[in-house]
């Protein structure tokens, strides 16, 4: 299944994409099966596998005419962050050797993680808004994400993977001009640089995520997937998820030593080589650009770039 959150309100309504790509009201569909209508996608993916399987079979059997009262054409609804509100989004970095090399960071760098502000998140098709007052060094970072369907804390790699319900995409947009330039020379400078790096990823609209959560039954081996980021049609990033220096399960297990993940929580898996700051000359986002992050089988996260 491909789960979405849609609508003009800040919290949105849970939905699922039909085989034709239209948006189906998940609450209405669940009610038709005498299942408790979920308040959010996060609540739905926390339901029993048997309930989710029933919904999946009903989606596959949708009749556009008979079920039309539940269905909205994709082009007339606004997609919001697919998991809904009130979930944890934890971004990680330092996973792809190719990106560490292009940024001049040692391959022994530890796994780093930071919490993404919910105020920065936007859905597919919503604009990335360049902040006023910067020098124009806004960069892209296409990322693959996992979404939890069960509680996960102090888990092994295999146990953590068994808690994953689906996958989605993220663009970790970053204002490089607000971050200390060059390599920090001492520990205090390193702390300041990392603090700034996190802070200036949190502007409103700097966290595009989506377009949908694709459930694990449709993705046999996420390590074989290829992530591609384009800017205004030009390919900037292309790499396999499996080329990270840790497996997905190892990353989740390490994070679960601290975090207690719940259904709907998201972990982003960092970005591969190809960010604008590392190019010669550097290439940053401009008003009128369009950034897409895509993975075959997951979909395409597309966001236009606007000036404030």
C-alpha positions as CSV (number, residue, x, y, z in Angstrom):
1,X,0.0,0.0,0.0
2,X,0.9,3.6,-0.5
3,X,-0.3,5.7,2.5
4,X,-0.7,9.5,2.4
5,X,-2.0,12.4,4.4
6,X,-4.0,14.9,2.5
7,X,-6.2,18.0,2.8
8,X,-5.8,21.7,3.5
9,X,-5.8,21.5,7.2
10,X,-2.6,21.3,9.2
11,X,-3.2,17.8,10.5
12,X,-4.8,16.5,7.3
13,X,-6.7,13.3,6.7
14,X,-5.3,9.7,6.3
15,X,-5.5,8.3,2.8
16,X,-4.2,5.5,0.6
17,X,-3.4,5.7,-3.1
18,X,-5.6,3.6,-5.4
19,X,-4.1,1.4,-8.1
20,X,-4.8,4.3,-10.5
21,X,-2.9,6.7,-8.2
22,X,-6.0,8.6,-6.9
23,X,-6.4,9.4,-3.2
24,X,-8.8,7.2,-1.2
25,X,-10.3,8.2,2.2
26,X,-8.7,5.7,4.5
27,X,-11.2,6.4,7.3
28,X,-14.2,5.7,5.1
29,X,-12.5,2.6,3.7
30,X,-11.8,1.2,7.2
31,X,-15.3,1.9,8.3
32,X,-16.7,-0.1,5.3
33,X,-14.7,-3.1,6.7
34,X,-16.0,-2.5,10.3
35,X,-12.5,-1.5,11.4
36,X,-11.9,1.4,13.7
37,X,-11.3,4.5,11.4
38,X,-7.8,5.8,12.1
39,X,-7.2,9.4,13.1
40,X,-3.9,9.4,11.2
41,X,-1.6,7.3,9.0
42,X,0.7,6.8,12.1
43,X,-2.3,5.3,13.9
44,X,-3.2,3.1,11.0
45,X,0.2,1.5,10.6
46,X,0.2,0.8,14.3
47,X,-2.8,-1.5,13.8
48,X,-2.5,-5.3,13.6
49,X,-1.1,-6.8,10.4
50,X,-4.4,-8.6,9.9
51,X,-6.3,-5.3,9.8
52,X,-3.7,-3.7,7.4
53,X,-3.9,-6.8,5.2
54,X,-7.7,-6.5,5.0
55,X,-7.4,-2.8,4.0
56,X,-4.8,-3.7,1.4
57,X,-7.0,-6.3,-0.2
58,X,-9.9,-3.8,-0.3
59,X,-7.7,-1.2,-1.9
60,X,-6.7,-3.7,-4.6
61,X,-10.4,-4.4,-5.3
62,X,-11.5,-0.7,-5.5
63,X,-14.2,0.0,-8.1
64,X,-13.9,3.6,-9.3
65,X,-17.6,3.8,-10.0
66,X,-19.0,2.0,-6.9
67,X,-16.5,3.6,-4.5
68,X,-16.3,7.0,-6.0
69,X,-17.5,8.8,-2.9
70,X,-14.3,7.8,-1.2
71,X,-11.9,8.7,-4.0
72,X,-10.4,12.1,-4.9
73,X,-8.3,12.6,-8.1
74,X,-4.7,13.0,-7.2
75,X,-4.5,16.4,-8.9
76,X,-7.2,18.1,-6.8
77,X,-5.8,17.3,-3.3
78,X,-2.8,18.6,-1.4
79,X,-0.4,16.0,-0.1
80,X,1.0,16.7,3.4
81,X,3.8,14.9,5.2
82,X,2.5,11.3,4.8
83,X,2.8,10.0,8.4
84,X,0.6,12.8,9.8
85,X,1.3,15.0,12.8
86,X,2.7,14.2,16.3
87,X,5.5,11.8,15.2
88,X,9.2,11.9,15.7
89,X,11.4,12.6,12.6
90,X,15.0,11.8,13.4
91,X,17.6,12.6,10.7
92,X,20.9,10.9,10.6
93,X,24.2,11.8,8.8
94,X,27.5,10.2,8.0
95,X,26.2,7.0,6.5
96,X,27.3,7.3,2.8
97,X,31.1,7.1,2.3
98,X,30.7,9.0,-1.0
99,X,29.2,12.0,0.8
100,X,31.8,12.0,3.6
101,X,34.6,12.0,1.0
102,X,33.1,14.9,-1.0
103,X,32.7,17.0,2.3
104,X,36.3,16.1,3.5
105,X,35.1,14.2,6.6
106,X,36.9,11.2,7.9
107,X,35.3,7.8,7.2
108,X,35.6,7.1,10.9
109,X,33.0,9.8,11.7
110,X,30.4,8.5,14.1
111,X,26.7,8.1,13.4
112,X,25.1,11.5,14.1
113,X,21.4,12.2,14.5
114,X,19.2,15.2,15.2
115,X,15.4,15.8,15.6
116,X,13.8,17.6,12.7
117,X,11.4,20.4,13.7
118,X,7.8,19.5,12.6
119,X,7.5,23.2,11.6
120,X,10.0,22.5,8.8
121,X,8.1,19.7,7.2
122,X,6.2,20.0,3.9
123,X,4.6,17.5,1.6
124,X,5.0,16.6,-2.1
125,X,4.4,19.6,-4.4
126,X,4.7,22.2,-1.6
127,X,7.4,24.9,-2.1
128,X,10.8,25.1,-0.6
129,X,10.9,28.8,0.4
130,X,14.4,30.4,0.4
131,X,14.9,32.4,3.6
132,X,15.3,36.2,3.5
133,X,18.7,37.6,4.6
134,X,20.9,34.7,3.5
135,X,23.6,34.8,0.8
136,X,21.9,32.2,-1.4
137,X,23.7,29.0,-0.3
138,X,20.7,26.7,0.1
139,X,21.5,23.1,-0.7
140,X,19.7,19.8,-1.3
141,X,20.2,16.4,0.4
142,X,18.0,13.6,-1.0
143,X,17.5,10.9,1.6
144,X,15.8,7.5,1.9
145,X,13.7,7.0,5.1
146,X,12.2,4.2,7.2
147,X,8.9,4.5,9.0
148,X,8.2,2.4,12.1
149,X,5.0,0.4,12.6
150,X,5.8,-0.9,16.0
151,X,7.4,0.3,19.2
152,X,11.2,-0.2,19.1
153,X,13.7,0.4,21.9
154,X,17.0,-1.3,22.6
155,X,16.6,-3.6,19.7
156,X,19.0,-5.7,17.7
157,X,19.4,-5.0,14.0
158,X,17.1,-7.8,13.0
159,X,14.5,-6.8,15.7
160,X,14.6,-3.2,14.5
161,X,14.0,-4.1,10.9
162,X,11.0,-6.2,12.0
163,X,9.5,-3.0,13.5
164,X,9.7,-1.2,10.2
165,X,6.3,-0.7,8.4
166,X,7.3,1.2,5.3
167,X,9.6,3.6,3.5
168,X,9.4,7.2,2.2
169,X,11.7,10.0,0.9
170,X,13.1,13.2,2.5
171,X,15.0,16.2,1.3
172,X,17.2,17.6,4.1
173,X,17.4,21.1,2.8
174,X,20.3,23.1,4.3
175,X,21.3,26.8,4.5
176,X,25.0,26.4,4.1
177,X,25.8,30.1,4.4
178,X,24.5,30.1,8.0
179,X,27.0,27.4,9.0
180,X,30.6,28.0,10.0
181,X,32.9,27.8,7.0
182,X,35.8,25.5,6.8
183,X,36.9,22.6,9.1
184,X,36.7,23.4,12.9
185,X,40.1,23.6,14.4
186,X,39.3,22.7,18.0
187,X,36.5,20.9,19.9
188,X,34.6,24.0,20.8
189,X,34.5,25.1,17.2
190,X,33.3,21.7,16.2
191,X,30.4,21.9,18.7
192,X,29.4,25.3,17.3
193,X,29.6,24.1,13.7
194,X,27.5,21.0,14.4
195,X,25.0,23.1,16.3
196,X,24.7,25.6,13.4
197,X,24.5,22.8,10.9
198,X,21.4,21.4,12.7
199,X,19.8,24.8,13.4
200,X,20.0,26.0,9.8
201,X,18.2,22.9,8.4
202,X,15.1,23.9,10.4
203,X,13.7,26.8,8.4
204,X,10.0,26.5,7.5
205,X,9.7,24.3,4.3
206,X,13.2,22.9,4.6
207,X,11.9,19.3,5.3
208,X,10.1,18.0,2.2
209,X,8.9,14.5,2.9
210,X,6.8,12.0,1.0
211,X,5.0,11.6,-1.3
212,X,3.7,8.4,0.3
213,X,4.7,5.7,2.8
214,X,5.1,2.5,0.8
215,X,4.6,-0.6,3.0
216,X,7.4,-3.1,3.4
217,X,5.5,-5.9,1.5
218,X,6.1,-3.9,-1.7
219,X,9.9,-3.5,-1.1
220,X,11.6,-6.9,-0.8
221,X,15.1,-5.4,-0.3
222,X,15.5,-1.7,0.3
223,X,19.3,-2.0,0.0
224,X,18.9,-2.6,-3.7
225,X,17.0,0.6,-4.3
226,X,18.6,3.5,-6.2
227,X,18.1,7.0,-4.9
228,X,18.2,9.9,-7.5
229,X,18.1,13.6,-6.8
230,X,17.6,16.1,-9.6
231,X,17.6,19.9,-9.7
232,X,15.6,21.4,-12.5
233,X,16.0,18.2,-14.5
234,X,19.8,17.7,-14.0
235,X,20.8,14.6,-12.0
236,X,22.8,15.7,-9.0
237,X,22.8,12.5,-6.8
238,X,22.6,8.9,-7.7
239,X,23.5,6.0,-5.4
240,X,22.2,2.7,-4.0
241,X,20.8,2.6,-0.5
242,X,22.9,-0.4,0.2
243,X,26.1,1.6,-0.3
244,X,25.9,3.0,3.2
245,X,28.7,2.0,5.6
246,X,26.2,0.6,8.0
247,X,23.1,-1.5,7.2
248,X,19.7,0.0,7.8
249,X,19.2,-2.4,10.7
250,X,22.5,-1.4,12.3
251,X,21.6,2.3,12.1
252,X,18.2,1.7,13.7
253,X,19.6,-0.6,16.4
254,X,22.1,2.0,17.4
255,X,19.5,4.8,17.5
256,X,17.1,2.6,19.5
257,X,19.7,2.5,22.4
258,X,18.4,6.0,23.2
259,X,15.2,6.5,21.4
260,X,11.9,4.7,21.9
261,X,10.4,4.7,18.5
262,X,6.6,4.4,18.0
263,X,4.3,3.8,15.0
264,X,4.7,6.6,12.5
265,X,8.1,7.7,13.6
266,X,10.6,8.3,10.8
267,X,14.4,7.9,10.6
268,X,16.1,9.4,7.6
269,X,19.3,7.6,6.4
270,X,21.5,10.5,5.3
271,X,22.5,11.6,1.8
272,X,25.0,10.3,-0.8
273,X,27.5,12.4,-2.8
274,X,26.2,15.1,-5.1
275,X,25.2,18.0,-2.8
276,X,25.7,21.5,-4.3
277,X,28.2,22.7,-1.8
278,X,30.7,20.1,-2.9
279,X,30.6,20.9,-6.6
280,X,33.1,23.1,-8.4
281,X,31.9,25.7,-8.7
282,X,29.2,25.2,-6.0
283,X,25.6,25.0,-7.2
284,X,22.8,26.2,-4.9
285,X,19.1,26.4,-5.1
286,X,17.5,29.4,-6.9
287,X,14.0,30.6,-7.2
288,X,12.4,28.8,-10.1
289,X,14.3,25.5,-9.5
290,X,12.5,22.3,-8.9
291,X,14.0,19.5,-6.7
292,X,13.0,15.9,-7.1
293,X,14.0,13.0,-4.9
294,X,13.0,9.7,-6.4
295,X,13.3,5.9,-5.8
296,X,11.7,3.3,-8.1
297,X,9.0,1.6,-6.2
298,X,8.6,4.5,-3.7
299,X,7.8,7.4,-6.0
300,X,9.0,11.0,-6.6
301,X,9.1,13.8,-4.0
302,X,8.9,17.0,-6.0
303,X,9.2,20.5,-4.6
304,X,9.5,23.9,-6.4
305,X,11.8,26.5,-5.0
306,X,10.4,30.0,-4.3
307,X,11.9,33.2,-3.0
308,X,10.4,34.7,0.2
